[in-house]
Amino acid sequence: MDSRYQPQAIEAKWQKRWEDAQLFKVEETPAREKYYLLEMFPYPSGKIHMGHVRNYTIGDVVARYKRMRGFNVLHPMGWDAFGMPAENAAIANRTHPAKWTYENIATMRAQLKRMGFSYDWDRELATCRPEYYRWEQWLFLQMAERGMAYRKESYVNWCEPCQTVLANEQVEAGMCWRCGKPVRQKKLWQWFFKITDFAEDLLVHCDLLPGWPEKVTTMQRNWIGKSVGAEIRFAVENSDAVISVFTTRPDTVFGATFMCLAPEHPLVPTLAAGTDQADAVAAFIERISLQDRSSKAIESYEKEGVFTGAYCINPMNGRRMPVYTANFA
Ligand SMILES: [Zn+2]
């Protein structure tokens, strides 16, 4: 026996045996217990990297273990193949996004096959295929018809070079995680899902997840973001405007001496208009829109603000409170 492992010979031989025997093809066998195992679908960005190797090896170990324990394991593979990266790469390479995407899929599929992962390739999918995304569209329509998907204008993290919206997690110290250029706040019409309607259900289910690390369920609870408190209305002096503030600590409002509005708050330009603070407020809004506004980044900033020229009234004690726009709350 050769004491050295010869991957070219051994892996190719066994992978062919597996493929000829259709070992990983899944058929419905109601008598056997099912086990569905899905790792994340990769983005067809070019070639697989060590992150794919690690991630899919972990999943494959679980799939094989469960198969050996007698489960009917469905271990599918697919491609998360929509989005701006394909479009940007296509522009950069002067090619069609579909061509770029399908070529990458072919390359990466061949690489994953060489890794010997136990996928049922008959069930491969790509999210850019109409047979797939028609069901996403169908689901979306069900939600839109029930008012669970709706549009409103809001601020987003915008990367100009990538021409895309970024999640807070994709902004690193004010820079785009992909191109490293500064991210700015941009007002756009956005689709929203009304997940607040499900906050209670989601919270209950956080408690029912067995074996999840406490820090993950805490993260989920914070993300669901339900908090109990009161909405307090501050009348703006010499104006019909009212500033509504939600607080979990209404008892502290007695001590409030000034009011801060986010630079994006629609009232800010209105309050400053016609006062001698108008220019200073406009300049502040422009500058702050370039800052990373994720909660992590905000903690590290010098806290700063500009007086809007307006006052509101503390409803608890009737005192005048200057209204500022600021980069913190
Ligand atoms: Zn970018």
Tab-separated table of C-alpha atoms and ligand atoms in Angstrom:
chain	number	residue	atom	x	y	z
A	1	MET	CA	0.000	0.000	0.000
A	2	ASP	CA	1.231	3.451	-0.880
A	3	SER	CA	1.926	5.273	2.374
A	4	ARG	CA	1.314	8.650	0.727
A	5	TYR	CA	-2.176	9.892	0.018
A	6	GLN	CA	-2.664	10.380	-3.738
A	7	PRO	CA	-5.661	12.727	-4.052
A	8	GLN	CA	-5.659	12.844	-7.871
A	9	ALA	CA	-6.082	9.095	-8.140
A	10	ILE	CA	-8.108	8.280	-5.037
A	11	GLU	CA	-10.582	11.159	-5.096
A	12	ALA	CA	-11.308	10.974	-8.809
A	13	LYS	CA	-11.887	7.208	-8.545
A	14	TRP	CA	-14.315	7.399	-5.631
A	15	GLN	CA	-16.124	10.449	-6.839
A	16	LYS	CA	-16.810	8.626	-10.107
A	17	ARG	CA	-18.070	5.572	-8.196
A	18	TRP	CA	-20.416	7.802	-6.192
A	19	GLU	CA	-21.677	9.523	-9.306
A	20	ASP	CA	-22.195	6.282	-11.283
A	21	ALA	CA	-24.116	4.812	-8.351
A	22	GLN	CA	-26.135	8.037	-7.966
A	23	LEU	CA	-25.374	7.724	-4.301
A	24	PHE	CA	-26.594	11.177	-3.315
A	25	LYS	CA	-29.707	11.269	-5.455
A	26	VAL	CA	-32.686	11.781	-3.198
A	27	GLU	CA	-35.940	9.962	-3.655
A	28	GLU	CA	-38.994	10.265	-1.509
A	29	THR	CA	-39.138	7.289	0.801
A	30	PRO	CA	-41.863	7.991	3.365
A	31	ALA	CA	-40.742	5.084	5.513
A	32	ARG	CA	-37.408	6.760	6.274
A	33	GLU	CA	-36.994	9.791	8.459
A	34	LYS	CA	-36.161	12.913	6.454
A	35	TYR	CA	-33.257	15.226	7.116
A	36	TYR	CA	-32.963	18.486	5.189
A	37	LEU	CA	-29.558	20.100	5.255
A	38	LEU	CA	-28.825	23.391	3.582
A	39	GLU	CA	-25.691	25.450	3.869
A	40	MET	CA	-25.789	28.953	2.431
A	41	PHE	CA	-26.006	29.089	-1.339
A	42	PRO	CA	-22.786	30.665	-2.604
A	43	TYR	CA	-22.757	33.814	-4.653
A	44	PRO	CA	-21.297	32.870	-8.070
A	45	SER	CA	-18.532	35.422	-7.782
A	46	GLY	CA	-15.840	33.570	-9.751
A	47	LYS	CA	-14.025	30.735	-8.015
A	48	ILE	CA	-14.546	29.052	-4.691
A	49	HIS	CA	-12.255	30.207	-1.887
A	50	MET	CA	-11.176	28.701	1.436
A	51	GLY	CA	-14.333	30.030	3.130
A	52	HIS	CA	-16.444	27.879	0.789
A	53	VAL	CA	-14.196	24.874	1.400
A	54	ARG	CA	-14.554	25.229	5.164
A	55	ASN	CA	-18.286	25.944	5.179
A	56	TYR	CA	-19.326	23.217	2.758
A	57	THR	CA	-17.009	20.648	4.307
A	58	ILE	CA	-18.688	21.183	7.677
A	59	GLY	CA	-22.104	20.719	6.046
A	60	ASP	CA	-20.979	17.644	4.164
A	61	VAL	CA	-19.690	16.002	7.340
A	62	VAL	CA	-23.159	16.447	8.867
A	63	ALA	CA	-24.875	15.135	5.707
A	64	ARG	CA	-22.739	12.003	5.627
A	65	TYR	CA	-23.120	11.416	9.346
A	66	LYS	CA	-26.909	11.654	9.109
A	67	ARG	CA	-26.967	9.388	6.051
A	68	MET	CA	-24.984	6.769	7.929
A	69	ARG	CA	-27.476	7.066	10.776
A	70	GLY	CA	-30.212	6.033	8.346
A	71	PHE	CA	-31.813	9.389	7.530
A	72	ASN	CA	-33.043	10.208	4.039
A	73	VAL	CA	-30.808	13.270	3.659
A	74	LEU	CA	-31.677	16.004	1.195
A	75	HIS	CA	-28.481	18.011	0.729
A	76	PRO	CA	-29.059	20.434	-2.125
A	77	MET	CA	-26.847	23.041	-3.735
A	78	GLY	CA	-27.735	26.215	-5.566
A	79	TRP	CA	-26.583	29.701	-6.444
A	80	ASP	CA	-27.541	32.993	-4.898
A	81	ALA	CA	-27.167	34.587	-8.266
A	82	PHE	CA	-28.932	37.937	-8.281
A	83	GLY	CA	-27.743	41.388	-7.439
A	84	MET	CA	-25.445	44.281	-8.068
A	85	PRO	CA	-22.103	42.395	-7.986
A	86	ALA	CA	-23.048	40.556	-11.195
A	87	GLU	CA	-24.101	43.788	-12.845
A	88	ASN	CA	-20.976	45.663	-11.740
A	89	ALA	CA	-18.663	42.836	-12.795
A	90	ALA	CA	-20.426	42.668	-16.141
A	91	ILE	CA	-19.903	46.399	-16.669
A	92	ALA	CA	-16.236	46.150	-15.642
A	93	ASN	CA	-15.632	43.151	-17.938
A	94	ARG	CA	-17.818	44.448	-20.762
A	95	THR	CA	-19.934	41.325	-20.810
A	96	HIS	CA	-23.553	40.389	-20.112
A	97	PRO	CA	-24.408	39.698	-16.441
A	98	ALA	CA	-26.061	36.395	-17.410
A	99	LYS	CA	-22.927	35.252	-19.248
A	100	TRP	CA	-20.700	36.258	-16.328
A	101	THR	CA	-23.030	34.542	-13.828
A	102	TYR	CA	-23.459	31.254	-15.703
A	103	GLU	CA	-19.737	30.986	-16.465
A	104	ASN	CA	-18.941	31.455	-12.790
A	105	ILE	CA	-21.548	28.872	-11.854
A	106	ALA	CA	-19.966	26.355	-14.243
A	107	THR	CA	-16.503	26.980	-12.767
A	108	MET	CA	-17.643	26.821	-9.168
A	109	ARG	CA	-19.837	23.762	-9.735
A	110	ALA	CA	-16.818	21.929	-11.171
A	111	GLN	CA	-14.753	22.984	-8.152
A	112	LEU	CA	-17.404	21.874	-5.651
A	113	LYS	CA	-17.673	18.540	-7.480
A	114	ARG	CA	-13.918	18.059	-7.121
A	115	MET	CA	-14.325	18.596	-3.392
A	116	GLY	CA	-16.492	15.466	-3.421
A	117	PHE	CA	-19.424	16.979	-1.546
A	118	SER	CA	-22.492	14.746	-1.324
A	119	TYR	CA	-25.014	16.991	-3.078
A	120	ASP	CA	-27.951	15.867	-5.134
A	121	TRP	CA	-26.946	17.868	-8.219
A	122	ASP	CA	-30.258	16.968	-9.909
A	123	ARG	CA	-31.856	19.490	-7.570
A	124	GLU	CA	-29.420	22.328	-8.236
A	125	LEU	CA	-31.060	25.734	-8.531
A	126	ALA	CA	-30.017	29.274	-9.393
A	127	THR	CA	-32.014	32.197	-8.045
A	128	CYS	CA	-31.639	34.045	-11.363
A	129	ARG	CA	-33.673	31.425	-13.247
A	130	PRO	CA	-37.314	32.342	-13.912
A	131	GLU	CA	-38.446	28.867	-12.720
A	132	TYR	CA	-37.030	29.812	-9.345
A	133	TYR	CA	-37.772	33.493	-8.928
A	134	ARG	CA	-41.393	33.211	-10.076
A	135	TRP	CA	-42.041	31.670	-6.656
A	136	GLU	CA	-40.280	34.518	-4.877
A	137	GLN	CA	-42.463	36.910	-6.862
A	138	TRP	CA	-45.527	34.876	-5.935
A	139	LEU	CA	-44.602	34.996	-2.247
A	140	PHE	CA	-43.957	38.727	-2.454
A	141	LEU	CA	-47.364	39.307	-4.052
A	142	GLN	CA	-49.068	37.356	-1.261
A	143	MET	CA	-47.420	39.707	1.224
A	144	ALA	CA	-48.112	42.865	-0.785
A	145	GLU	CA	-51.807	41.968	-1.133
A	146	ARG	CA	-52.058	41.569	2.638
A	147	GLY	CA	-50.271	44.834	3.395
A	148	MET	CA	-47.253	43.009	4.787
A	149	ALA	CA	-44.989	44.459	2.102
A	150	TYR	CA	-45.233	48.193	1.594
A	151	ARG	CA	-43.234	51.124	0.250
A	152	LYS	CA	-41.992	54.179	2.016
A	153	GLU	CA	-39.211	56.679	1.603
A	154	SER	CA	-36.317	56.227	3.979
A	155	TYR	CA	-32.603	56.704	4.422
A	156	VAL	CA	-30.268	53.929	3.408
A	157	ASN	CA	-26.517	53.317	3.388
A	158	TRP	CA	-25.582	54.065	-0.207
A	159	CYS	CA	-22.332	53.206	-1.988
A	160	GLU	CA	-21.957	55.361	-5.089
A	161	PRO	CA	-19.196	53.292	-6.807
A	162	CYS	CA	-21.134	50.024	-6.273
A	163	GLN	CA	-24.484	51.744	-6.973
A	164	THR	CA	-26.056	49.729	-4.208
A	165	VAL	CA	-27.710	49.853	-0.813
A	166	LEU	CA	-25.744	48.273	2.012
A	167	ALA	CA	-26.952	46.699	5.267
A	168	ASN	CA	-25.489	48.232	8.435
A	169	GLU	CA	-23.367	45.089	8.779
A	170	GLN	CA	-21.838	45.769	5.353
A	171	VAL	CA	-20.576	49.205	6.363
A	172	GLU	CA	-17.213	48.981	8.056
A	173	ALA	CA	-16.058	52.192	9.754
A	174	GLY	CA	-18.032	54.266	7.273
A	175	MET	CA	-16.669	52.408	4.250
A	176	CYS	CA	-18.261	49.942	1.830
A	177	TRP	CA	-17.204	46.380	2.664
A	178	ARG	CA	-16.785	45.593	-1.004
A	179	CYS	CA	-15.011	48.564	-2.572
A	180	GLY	CA	-13.697	50.372	0.530
A	181	LYS	CA	-15.120	53.736	-0.562
A	182	PRO	CA	-17.115	56.009	1.770
A	183	VAL	CA	-20.790	55.199	2.265
A	184	ARG	CA	-23.342	58.023	2.444
A	185	GLN	CA	-26.938	58.292	3.631
A	186	LYS	CA	-29.350	58.561	0.745
A	187	LYS	CA	-33.110	58.940	0.737
A	188	LEU	CA	-34.771	56.283	-1.420
A	189	TRP	CA	-38.142	54.660	-1.881
A	190	GLN	CA	-37.788	51.290	-0.208
A	191	TRP	CA	-39.878	48.168	0.216
A	192	PHE	CA	-40.466	47.133	3.813
A	193	PHE	CA	-41.811	43.973	5.406
A	194	LYS	CA	-44.111	44.563	8.297
A	195	ILE	CA	-42.319	42.205	10.634
A	196	THR	CA	-43.346	44.346	13.611
A	197	ASP	CA	-46.746	42.609	13.294
A	198	PHE	CA	-44.960	39.392	14.174
A	199	ALA	CA	-42.752	40.716	16.977
A	200	GLU	CA	-44.635	38.746	19.660
A	201	ASP	CA	-44.506	35.458	17.737
A	202	LEU	CA	-40.851	35.943	16.897
A	203	LEU	CA	-39.975	36.697	20.510
A	204	VAL	CA	-41.865	33.638	21.778
A	205	HIS	CA	-39.969	31.472	19.311
A	206	CYS	CA	-36.609	32.834	20.447
A	207	ASP	CA	-37.330	31.070	23.737
A	208	LEU	CA	-38.185	27.822	21.967
A	209	LEU	CA	-34.903	27.419	20.085
A	210	PRO	CA	-33.084	24.541	21.728
A	211	GLY	CA	-29.309	24.670	21.925
A	212	TRP	CA	-28.840	28.130	20.448
A	213	PRO	CA	-26.112	30.224	22.061
A	214	GLU	CA	-27.534	32.906	24.351
A	215	LYS	CA	-25.691	35.648	22.462
A	216	VAL	CA	-27.393	34.659	19.185
A	217	THR	CA	-30.900	34.670	20.666
A	218	THR	CA	-30.134	37.992	22.370
A	219	MET	CA	-29.041	39.387	19.021
A	220	GLN	CA	-32.344	38.153	17.555
A	221	ARG	CA	-34.356	39.763	20.351
A	222	ASN	CA	-32.547	43.061	19.861
A	223	TRP	CA	-33.095	42.848	16.136
A	224	ILE	CA	-36.841	42.210	16.633
A	225	GLY	CA	-36.512	45.326	18.742
A	226	LYS	CA	-39.691	45.308	20.772
A	227	SER	CA	-39.617	47.703	23.720
A	228	VAL	CA	-42.312	48.938	26.060
A	229	GLY	CA	-42.659	52.617	26.838
A	230	ALA	CA	-44.617	55.775	26.123
A	231	GLU	CA	-44.845	58.267	23.300
A	232	ILE	CA	-44.508	61.843	24.537
A	233	ARG	CA	-45.421	64.857	22.473
A	234	PHE	CA	-43.430	68.084	22.627
A	235	ALA	CA	-45.108	71.138	21.072
A	236	VAL	CA	-42.787	73.377	19.065
A	237	GLU	CA	-42.938	77.023	20.191
A	238	ASN	CA	-44.667	79.435	17.760
A	239	SER	CA	-45.528	76.556	15.426
A	240	ASP	CA	-48.106	73.792	14.848
A	241	ALA	CA	-45.295	71.242	14.731
A	242	VAL	CA	-45.160	68.516	17.363
A	243	ILE	CA	-42.160	66.321	18.072
A	244	SER	CA	-43.195	62.822	19.171
A	245	VAL	CA	-40.618	60.966	21.219
A	246	PHE	CA	-40.775	57.316	22.221
A	247	THR	CA	-39.099	56.513	25.502
A	248	THR	CA	-38.878	53.513	27.793
A	249	ARG	CA	-38.209	55.962	30.645
A	250	PRO	CA	-40.941	58.631	30.638
A	251	ASP	CA	-40.048	59.383	34.274
A	252	THR	CA	-36.802	61.012	33.136
A	253	VAL	CA	-38.527	63.626	30.962
A	254	PHE	CA	-38.746	66.013	33.947
A	255	GLY	CA	-34.974	66.403	33.675
A	256	ALA	CA	-34.877	66.977	29.891
A	257	THR	CA	-33.267	70.327	29.057
A	258	PHE	CA	-32.802	70.112	25.292
A	259	MET	CA	-34.155	68.165	22.318
A	260	CYS	CA	-32.102	66.423	19.617
A	261	LEU	CA	-33.390	65.482	16.194
A	262	ALA	CA	-31.519	63.265	13.757
A	263	PRO	CA	-30.150	65.218	10.778
A	264	GLU	CA	-32.499	63.169	8.537
A	265	HIS	CA	-35.587	64.211	10.526
A	266	PRO	CA	-37.974	65.954	8.091
A	267	LEU	CA	-38.684	68.705	10.664
A	268	VAL	CA	-35.058	69.874	10.852
A	269	PRO	CA	-34.948	71.993	7.678
A	270	THR	CA	-38.452	73.338	8.443
A	271	LEU	CA	-37.486	74.446	11.947
A	272	ALA	CA	-34.275	76.096	10.770
A	273	ALA	CA	-35.853	77.838	7.769
A	274	GLY	CA	-35.902	81.604	8.190
A	275	THR	CA	-33.750	81.577	11.335
A	276	ASP	CA	-30.101	82.704	11.359
A	277	GLN	CA	-29.216	79.037	12.029
A	278	ALA	CA	-30.435	77.871	8.585
A	279	ASP	CA	-26.986	77.831	6.911
A	280	ALA	CA	-25.265	76.152	9.854
A	281	VAL	CA	-27.967	73.459	9.960
A	282	ALA	CA	-27.752	72.796	6.209
A	283	ALA	CA	-23.957	72.458	6.402
A	284	PHE	CA	-24.246	70.109	9.384
A	285	ILE	CA	-26.778	67.860	7.612
A	286	GLU	CA	-24.546	67.637	4.555
A	287	ARG	CA	-21.478	66.729	6.619
A	288	ILE	CA	-23.221	64.184	8.861
A	289	SER	CA	-24.787	62.396	5.884
A	290	LEU	CA	-21.269	61.170	5.066
A	291	GLN	CA	-20.790	59.586	8.488
A	292	ASP	CA	-21.281	55.921	9.231
A	293	ARG	CA	-24.486	55.937	11.293
A	294	SER	CA	-24.342	52.374	12.569
A	295	SER	CA	-24.741	52.263	16.340
A	296	LYS	CA	-21.203	50.877	16.701
A	297	ALA	CA	-19.658	53.773	14.774
A	298	ILE	CA	-21.774	56.417	16.500
A	299	GLU	CA	-20.389	55.360	19.875
A	300	SER	CA	-16.896	56.282	18.718
A	301	TYR	CA	-17.764	59.740	17.382
A	302	GLU	CA	-17.316	63.067	19.036
A	303	LYS	CA	-20.876	63.997	19.946
A	304	GLU	CA	-21.855	67.161	18.154
A	305	GLY	CA	-24.930	69.111	17.203
A	306	VAL	CA	-26.215	72.429	15.901
A	307	PHE	CA	-29.024	74.585	17.293
A	308	THR	CA	-31.929	74.696	14.821
A	309	GLY	CA	-33.145	78.093	16.026
A	310	ALA	CA	-36.381	76.557	17.390
A	311	TYR	CA	-37.638	75.717	20.881
A	312	CYS	CA	-40.079	73.107	22.119
A	313	ILE	CA	-41.933	72.869	25.410
A	314	ASN	CA	-41.292	70.162	27.977
A	315	PRO	CA	-44.847	68.900	28.668
A	316	MET	CA	-43.894	67.834	32.201
A	317	ASN	CA	-42.749	71.216	33.521
A	318	GLY	CA	-43.559	73.731	30.768
A	319	ARG	CA	-39.886	74.702	30.310
A	320	ARG	CA	-38.498	75.840	26.959
A	321	MET	CA	-36.057	73.380	25.421
A	322	PRO	CA	-33.767	74.371	22.522
A	323	VAL	CA	-34.074	71.962	19.590
A	324	TYR	CA	-30.775	70.719	18.156
A	325	THR	CA	-29.908	68.457	15.277
A	326	ALA	CA	-27.167	66.096	16.346
A	327	ASN	CA	-25.209	62.986	15.407
A	328	PHE	CA	-26.335	61.124	18.541
A	329	ALA	CA	-29.398	60.555	20.684
B	1	ZN	ZN	-18.859	49.979	-2.694
